[in-house]
Amino acid sequence: MTIAKSVYILSASAVSPQASFQQMIAEPAVYAGERLTCIEPDYAKYIDAKLIRRMSRIIKMGMAASMECLSQASVQMPDAIVAGTAYGCLADTESFLTRMVEFDETLLSPTAFIQSTHNTVTAQIALQLKCHHYNNTYVHRGSSFEAAMLDAISLIEEGDARNVLVGAVDEIIEKSHAIIRRFGKYKKDGDSSSLFPSGTKGTMAGEGAAFFMLSPDNENRQAIARLEAMASFYKPNQPEEILIRNFLEDNNLSVADIDLVICGKNGDLENDAHYGHLQQSLFSDIPFAGYKNFSGEYPTSVAFAIWMAANILRHGIHKPGEEAPKRILIYNNYKLQYPAVYLLAAC
């Protein structure tokens, strides 16, 4: 499915393994081992101090990213709040299940259960804002954020909302990480600074929260980027080169119109071979970069890539004498089953 009508990104905020975009470009945080962990902000700036102690880590991350996004866009009340998550509130889920076993399913406190549902983050955002508008959370594994973004853009296209807060949140905890580790998905001696090309199996786990304020126009000329189009698929029966080329043609563009490609390579031998093929064939003459050495691998990591691309279009990372990118294509294929393409342009 492709969205042809443009929407503007008024602001973008992320809580990630990188402290900020400027620091990520100048001196990115480097991680060793199996995972990249979020650098958490001072939550007291965004959340009532009395509530912080009752919130799990993922809720605080989502709240901080969303509140900062609203502040940057100078929007006090969004017309809709939409989010995507694949893992949901893992820490609260673990807490509830553990207590259920320990207390033999008796005398259970409902708090952990109430906060373990996947829509807790968007619910808490709405509670803090006292927002009674449209509120939805999508849980579609590797296409969770794509579903949220499609819903957000549809709300704008149909005239049901003007300013939509959309984002993605996912965390990883010790027990979930240990379960996934058993399948050999992570490098034991990973190094984010040399994640690719590593030439070995496995990647490094990641987590994060990223939110965006979408609007149908840029009347105040404050937008940081324009989302020109997006498309998402599930186990397509066509090669990715054809999907991407058709995507560009549907938007009256060619590969030559792209200034930078940000892809979802993650350091795994098989995964990176997929992107390497695209780099050598379709994008042989286009600058090609990854982002998971900054964020780690998780189902909704493409939200981090959009945050990164929007900041590149706004601030630039070009060398003196070089022109800043005007149009960026993001291509991510989580587990090589959920290909998604995003096209961002400078305002």
Tab-separated table of C-alpha atoms in Angstrom:
chain	number	residue	atom	x	y	z
A	1	MET	CA	0.000	0.000	0.000
A	2	THR	CA	1.359	3.424	-0.936
A	3	ILE	CA	0.510	6.855	0.394
A	4	ALA	CA	0.907	9.383	-2.419
A	5	LYS	CA	-0.200	12.558	-0.653
A	6	SER	CA	2.530	14.402	1.237
A	7	VAL	CA	2.371	15.233	4.915
A	8	TYR	CA	4.724	17.489	6.809
A	9	ILE	CA	6.777	16.521	9.825
A	10	LEU	CA	6.594	19.516	12.146
A	11	SER	CA	8.826	17.967	14.796
A	12	ALA	CA	10.605	14.740	15.668
A	13	SER	CA	11.891	13.540	19.022
A	14	ALA	CA	13.536	10.309	20.100
A	15	VAL	CA	14.802	8.574	23.203
A	16	SER	CA	17.475	6.248	21.892
A	17	PRO	CA	20.967	4.869	22.529
A	18	GLN	CA	22.219	8.230	21.203
A	19	ALA	CA	22.040	11.344	23.388
A	20	SER	CA	21.106	13.672	20.525
A	21	PHE	CA	21.389	13.992	16.760
A	22	GLN	CA	24.259	16.480	16.955
A	23	GLN	CA	26.223	14.262	19.332
A	24	MET	CA	25.459	11.182	17.235
A	25	ILE	CA	26.994	12.831	14.168
A	26	ALA	CA	29.975	14.363	15.987
A	27	GLU	CA	30.783	11.538	18.404
A	28	PRO	CA	28.284	8.642	18.408
A	29	ALA	CA	27.881	6.551	21.535
A	30	VAL	CA	29.658	3.216	21.073
A	31	TYR	CA	28.404	-0.038	22.567
A	32	ALA	CA	30.028	-3.431	23.013
A	33	GLY	CA	28.397	-6.800	23.584
A	34	GLU	CA	24.899	-7.804	22.541
A	35	ARG	CA	22.749	-4.708	22.961
A	36	LEU	CA	22.412	-0.942	22.727
A	37	THR	CA	20.580	0.641	25.666
A	38	CYS	CA	18.726	3.943	25.599
A	39	ILE	CA	20.293	7.042	27.113
A	40	GLU	CA	17.374	8.241	29.217
A	41	PRO	CA	16.662	11.946	29.725
A	42	ASP	CA	15.648	13.761	32.914
A	43	TYR	CA	12.043	12.584	33.068
A	44	ALA	CA	11.118	15.268	35.602
A	45	LYS	CA	11.146	17.762	32.714
A	46	TYR	CA	8.258	15.942	31.048
A	47	ILE	CA	6.345	13.983	33.688
A	48	ASP	CA	4.864	14.855	37.070
A	49	ALA	CA	7.355	13.710	39.695
A	50	LYS	CA	4.588	11.926	41.626
A	51	LEU	CA	3.846	9.742	38.607
A	52	ILE	CA	7.392	8.871	37.564
A	53	ARG	CA	7.951	6.265	40.265
A	54	ARG	CA	4.829	4.373	39.190
A	55	MET	CA	5.773	4.231	35.530
A	56	SER	CA	7.878	1.541	33.921
A	57	ARG	CA	10.840	2.458	31.761
A	58	ILE	CA	9.121	2.135	28.377
A	59	ILE	CA	6.222	4.359	29.477
A	60	LYS	CA	8.638	7.049	30.632
A	61	MET	CA	10.590	6.807	27.373
A	62	GLY	CA	7.438	7.163	25.303
A	63	MET	CA	6.143	10.010	27.445
A	64	ALA	CA	9.411	11.939	27.231
A	65	ALA	CA	9.701	11.541	23.455
A	66	SER	CA	6.080	12.550	22.858
A	67	MET	CA	6.137	15.553	25.203
A	68	GLU	CA	9.349	16.843	23.620
A	69	CYS	CA	7.807	16.348	20.170
A	70	LEU	CA	4.740	18.383	21.149
A	71	SER	CA	6.932	21.109	22.606
A	72	GLN	CA	9.070	21.391	19.473
A	73	ALA	CA	5.961	21.658	17.296
A	74	SER	CA	4.301	24.180	19.643
A	75	VAL	CA	1.191	21.976	19.710
A	76	GLN	CA	-0.575	21.743	23.052
A	77	MET	CA	-3.294	19.287	22.063
A	78	PRO	CA	-2.988	16.832	19.137
A	79	ASP	CA	-6.071	15.808	17.206
A	80	ALA	CA	-5.015	12.149	17.395
A	81	ILE	CA	-2.407	9.970	19.059
A	82	VAL	CA	-1.214	6.842	17.221
A	83	ALA	CA	1.656	4.505	18.046
A	84	GLY	CA	3.133	1.193	17.003
A	85	THR	CA	4.870	-1.361	19.189
A	86	ALA	CA	5.844	-4.992	18.721
A	87	TYR	CA	7.034	-5.907	22.219
A	88	GLY	CA	4.823	-3.634	24.299
A	89	CYS	CA	5.458	-3.109	28.011
A	90	LEU	CA	7.711	-6.088	28.621
A	91	ALA	CA	8.873	-5.088	32.111
A	92	ASP	CA	5.321	-4.804	33.445
A	93	THR	CA	4.304	-8.032	31.702
A	94	GLU	CA	7.211	-9.836	33.334
A	95	SER	CA	6.335	-8.331	36.714
A	96	PHE	CA	2.710	-9.421	36.490
A	97	LEU	CA	3.493	-12.968	35.352
A	98	THR	CA	6.188	-13.371	38.000
A	99	ARG	CA	3.870	-12.245	40.787
A	100	MET	CA	1.104	-14.494	39.490
A	101	VAL	CA	3.410	-17.487	39.931
A	102	GLU	CA	4.896	-16.334	43.241
A	103	PHE	CA	1.496	-15.648	44.826
A	104	ASP	CA	-0.124	-18.748	43.341
A	105	GLU	CA	-2.618	-16.585	41.419
A	106	THR	CA	-3.973	-14.994	44.611
A	107	LEU	CA	-3.729	-11.524	46.207
A	108	LEU	CA	-2.438	-10.005	42.988
A	109	SER	CA	-2.030	-6.261	42.641
A	110	PRO	CA	-3.690	-5.087	39.395
A	111	THR	CA	-1.134	-2.322	38.757
A	112	ALA	CA	1.370	-4.397	36.776
A	113	PHE	CA	-1.408	-5.977	34.723
A	114	ILE	CA	-3.018	-2.615	33.924
A	115	GLN	CA	0.311	-1.161	32.795
A	116	SER	CA	1.380	-4.259	30.864
A	117	THR	CA	-1.018	-3.737	27.951
A	118	HIS	CA	0.480	-2.539	24.676
A	119	ASN	CA	-1.625	0.631	24.551
A	120	THR	CA	-0.435	1.888	27.945
A	121	VAL	CA	2.013	4.397	26.461
A	122	THR	CA	-0.538	6.217	24.298
A	123	ALA	CA	-3.042	6.046	27.150
A	124	GLN	CA	-0.599	7.712	29.540
A	125	ILE	CA	0.161	10.405	26.964
A	126	ALA	CA	-3.568	11.116	26.626
A	127	LEU	CA	-4.032	11.166	30.401
A	128	GLN	CA	-1.248	13.688	30.882
A	129	LEU	CA	-2.591	15.917	28.099
A	130	LYS	CA	-6.245	15.294	29.058
A	131	CYS	CA	-6.745	14.447	25.402
A	132	HIS	CA	-10.063	12.776	24.561
A	133	HIS	CA	-9.405	12.549	20.827
A	134	TYR	CA	-8.639	9.507	18.651
A	135	ASN	CA	-6.135	7.188	20.341
A	136	ASN	CA	-4.870	3.930	18.857
A	137	THR	CA	-1.937	1.525	19.180
A	138	TYR	CA	-0.934	-1.010	16.529
A	139	VAL	CA	0.757	-4.307	17.357
A	140	HIS	CA	1.738	-5.908	14.055
A	141	ARG	CA	5.198	-7.331	14.738
A	142	GLY	CA	7.651	-5.944	12.191
A	143	SER	CA	5.074	-3.671	10.559
A	144	SER	CA	3.701	-2.100	13.749
A	145	PHE	CA	5.049	1.369	13.032
A	146	GLU	CA	4.018	1.189	9.373
A	147	ALA	CA	0.434	0.467	10.461
A	148	ALA	CA	0.512	3.416	12.846
A	149	MET	CA	1.933	5.742	10.200
A	150	LEU	CA	-0.639	4.649	7.604
A	151	ASP	CA	-3.426	5.312	10.097
A	152	ALA	CA	-2.021	8.739	10.982
A	153	ILE	CA	-1.725	9.802	7.348
A	154	SER	CA	-5.199	8.448	6.576
A	155	LEU	CA	-6.675	10.542	9.383
A	156	ILE	CA	-5.092	13.631	7.843
A	157	GLU	CA	-6.096	12.747	4.267
A	158	GLU	CA	-9.718	12.132	5.262
A	159	GLY	CA	-9.904	15.401	7.197
A	160	ASP	CA	-10.498	13.725	10.551
A	161	ALA	CA	-7.387	15.252	12.124
A	162	ARG	CA	-4.979	18.061	11.426
A	163	ASN	CA	-2.132	17.568	13.902
A	164	VAL	CA	-1.395	13.898	14.563
A	165	LEU	CA	1.138	12.644	17.092
A	166	VAL	CA	2.504	9.347	15.770
A	167	GLY	CA	5.379	7.240	17.027
A	168	ALA	CA	6.838	3.904	18.039
A	169	VAL	CA	8.085	2.432	21.300
A	170	ASP	CA	9.852	-0.828	22.074
A	171	GLU	CA	12.055	-1.989	24.904
A	172	ILE	CA	14.104	-5.055	25.635
A	173	ILE	CA	14.571	-6.501	29.101
A	174	GLU	CA	16.945	-9.109	30.475
A	175	LYS	CA	14.547	-12.052	30.239
A	176	SER	CA	13.286	-11.310	26.737
A	177	HIS	CA	16.851	-10.703	25.612
A	178	ALA	CA	17.917	-14.066	27.064
A	179	ILE	CA	15.088	-15.838	25.203
A	180	ILE	CA	16.001	-14.286	21.839
A	181	ARG	CA	19.704	-14.934	22.493
A	182	ARG	CA	19.006	-18.689	22.523
A	183	PHE	CA	18.194	-18.507	18.815
A	184	GLY	CA	21.647	-17.119	18.048
A	185	LYS	CA	20.335	-13.732	16.944
A	186	TYR	CA	22.991	-11.623	18.702
A	187	LYS	CA	26.748	-11.269	18.493
A	188	LYS	CA	28.498	-12.201	21.731
A	189	ASP	CA	31.341	-9.783	21.072
A	190	GLY	CA	29.462	-7.120	19.127
A	191	ASP	CA	30.857	-3.636	18.580
A	192	SER	CA	28.489	-0.943	17.301
A	193	SER	CA	31.367	1.047	15.810
A	194	SER	CA	32.196	-1.864	13.477
A	195	LEU	CA	28.766	-3.472	13.228
A	196	PHE	CA	28.946	-3.531	9.439
A	197	PRO	CA	30.443	-4.917	7.463
A	198	SER	CA	31.103	-7.542	10.133
A	199	GLY	CA	30.847	-10.619	7.900
A	200	THR	CA	29.512	-12.716	10.795
A	201	LYS	CA	26.132	-13.941	11.948
A	202	GLY	CA	24.025	-12.054	14.468
A	203	THR	CA	23.289	-8.444	15.278
A	204	MET	CA	23.028	-6.207	18.351
A	205	ALA	CA	19.699	-5.668	20.083
A	206	GLY	CA	18.261	-2.197	20.415
A	207	GLU	CA	15.342	-0.255	21.826
A	208	GLY	CA	13.885	3.208	21.664
A	209	ALA	CA	10.962	5.606	21.426
A	210	ALA	CA	10.428	8.085	18.593
A	211	PHE	CA	7.488	10.430	17.975
A	212	PHE	CA	6.558	12.787	15.146
A	213	MET	CA	4.025	15.562	14.718
A	214	LEU	CA	2.366	15.282	11.315
A	215	SER	CA	0.381	18.026	9.611
A	216	PRO	CA	-1.226	18.381	6.146
A	217	ASP	CA	0.525	21.688	5.410
A	218	ASN	CA	3.406	23.900	6.420
A	219	GLU	CA	1.546	27.169	6.872
A	220	ASN	CA	3.891	28.470	9.591
A	221	ARG	CA	6.959	27.221	7.680
A	222	GLN	CA	8.209	25.367	10.735
A	223	ALA	CA	8.238	21.822	9.311
A	224	ILE	CA	11.585	20.049	9.478
A	225	ALA	CA	10.847	17.641	6.596
A	226	ARG	CA	8.149	16.354	4.277
A	227	LEU	CA	7.085	12.735	4.112
A	228	GLU	CA	6.364	12.417	0.406
A	229	ALA	CA	5.305	8.771	0.348
A	230	MET	CA	5.595	5.412	2.053
A	231	ALA	CA	4.850	1.787	1.285
A	232	SER	CA	4.880	-1.393	3.332
A	233	PHE	CA	4.642	-5.061	2.378
A	234	TYR	CA	4.629	-8.517	3.934
A	235	LYS	CA	6.575	-11.325	2.274
A	236	PRO	CA	6.181	-9.843	-1.216
A	237	ASN	CA	6.416	-12.154	-4.215
A	238	GLN	CA	8.451	-9.627	-6.188
A	239	PRO	CA	12.156	-8.748	-5.831
A	240	GLU	CA	12.823	-5.655	-3.717
A	241	GLU	CA	14.415	-3.876	-6.690
A	242	ILE	CA	11.060	-4.003	-8.508
A	243	LEU	CA	9.107	-2.914	-5.428
A	244	ILE	CA	11.335	0.098	-4.860
A	245	ARG	CA	11.492	1.057	-8.526
A	246	ASN	CA	7.681	0.844	-8.796
A	247	PHE	CA	7.368	2.871	-5.604
A	248	LEU	CA	9.500	5.641	-7.084
A	249	GLU	CA	7.690	5.547	-10.426
A	250	ASP	CA	4.321	5.811	-8.651
A	251	ASN	CA	5.605	9.084	-7.232
A	252	ASN	CA	7.008	10.312	-10.561
A	253	LEU	CA	10.604	9.807	-9.456
A	254	SER	CA	13.611	7.746	-10.460
A	255	VAL	CA	16.603	6.433	-8.560
A	256	ALA	CA	18.599	9.435	-9.801
A	257	ASP	CA	16.296	11.725	-7.801
A	258	ILE	CA	17.480	10.202	-4.501
A	259	ASP	CA	20.374	11.922	-2.710
A	260	LEU	CA	20.830	9.416	0.112
A	261	VAL	CA	19.616	5.917	0.973
A	262	ILE	CA	19.345	4.885	4.629
A	263	CYS	CA	18.940	1.120	4.907
A	264	GLY	CA	18.278	-1.431	7.617
A	265	LYS	CA	21.505	-3.429	7.536
A	266	ASN	CA	22.262	-4.723	11.035
A	267	GLY	CA	25.576	-6.568	10.911
A	268	ASP	CA	24.133	-10.034	10.314
A	269	LEU	CA	25.754	-11.798	7.360
A	270	GLU	CA	22.529	-12.912	5.655
A	271	ASN	CA	20.646	-9.694	6.416
A	272	ASP	CA	23.396	-7.403	5.116
A	273	ALA	CA	23.835	-9.466	1.942
A	274	HIS	CA	20.258	-8.484	1.083
A	275	TYR	CA	21.044	-4.774	1.346
A	276	GLY	CA	24.431	-5.237	-0.280
A	277	HIS	CA	22.728	-6.602	-3.375
A	278	LEU	CA	20.509	-3.516	-3.578
A	279	GLN	CA	23.483	-1.236	-3.073
A	280	GLN	CA	25.389	-2.844	-5.925
A	281	SER	CA	22.439	-2.987	-8.307
A	282	LEU	CA	19.737	-0.367	-7.815
A	283	PHE	CA	21.697	2.180	-5.747
A	284	SER	CA	25.201	1.746	-7.142
A	285	ASP	CA	25.563	5.497	-7.757
A	286	ILE	CA	23.738	6.734	-4.625
A	287	PRO	CA	25.272	7.321	-1.151
A	288	PHE	CA	24.230	4.345	0.973
A	289	ALA	CA	24.202	4.320	4.794
A	290	GLY	CA	22.892	2.270	7.705
A	291	TYR	CA	21.384	3.353	11.005
A	292	LYS	CA	21.249	0.290	13.252
A	293	ASN	CA	24.812	0.848	14.416
A	294	PHE	CA	23.264	3.833	16.233
A	295	SER	CA	19.961	2.288	17.377
A	296	GLY	CA	20.392	-1.472	17.425
A	297	GLU	CA	17.924	-3.946	15.926
A	298	TYR	CA	14.284	-4.063	17.045
A	299	PRO	CA	10.941	-4.339	15.223
A	300	THR	CA	10.080	-0.614	15.131
A	301	SER	CA	13.610	0.726	14.637
A	302	VAL	CA	12.590	2.359	11.339
A	303	ALA	CA	11.045	5.142	13.446
A	304	PHE	CA	14.583	5.969	14.571
A	305	ALA	CA	15.654	6.036	10.913
A	306	ILE	CA	12.917	8.568	10.116
A	307	TRP	CA	14.004	10.706	13.077
A	308	MET	CA	17.569	10.485	11.776
A	309	ALA	CA	16.580	11.337	8.187
A	310	ALA	CA	14.419	14.284	9.247
A	311	ASN	CA	17.329	15.725	11.208
A	312	ILE	CA	19.707	15.208	8.292
A	313	LEU	CA	17.334	17.127	6.034
A	314	ARG	CA	17.028	19.847	8.653
A	315	HIS	CA	20.641	20.176	9.819
A	316	GLY	CA	22.656	18.339	7.166
A	317	ILE	CA	25.722	16.147	7.658
A	318	HIS	CA	27.462	17.170	4.471
A	319	LYS	CA	31.110	18.120	4.183
A	320	PRO	CA	32.143	21.700	3.331
A	321	GLY	CA	31.564	22.317	-0.360
A	322	GLU	CA	28.987	19.527	-0.682
A	323	GLU	CA	25.257	20.083	-0.995
A	324	ALA	CA	23.008	18.808	1.782
A	325	PRO	CA	20.658	15.934	0.820
A	326	LYS	CA	17.298	17.121	-0.498
A	327	ARG	CA	15.555	13.757	-0.752
A	328	ILE	CA	16.223	10.645	1.370
A	329	LEU	CA	14.909	7.132	0.800
A	330	ILE	CA	14.637	4.833	3.831
A	331	TYR	CA	14.427	1.097	3.181
A	332	ASN	CA	14.112	-1.412	5.993
A	333	ASN	CA	13.206	-5.087	5.773
A	334	TYR	CA	12.819	-6.464	9.293
A	335	LYS	CA	13.707	-10.171	9.388
A	336	LEU	CA	13.603	-10.003	5.569
A	337	GLN	CA	9.828	-10.380	5.811
A	338	TYR	CA	8.498	-6.850	6.353
A	339	PRO	CA	9.919	-4.519	3.678
A	340	ALA	CA	9.012	-0.853	4.124
A	341	VAL	CA	9.999	2.202	2.091
A	342	TYR	CA	9.799	5.852	3.141
A	343	LEU	CA	10.550	8.909	1.038
A	344	LEU	CA	11.458	12.128	2.862
A	345	ALA	CA	12.254	15.504	1.303
A	346	ALA	CA	13.550	18.814	2.568
A	347	CYS	CA	11.021	21.610	2.985
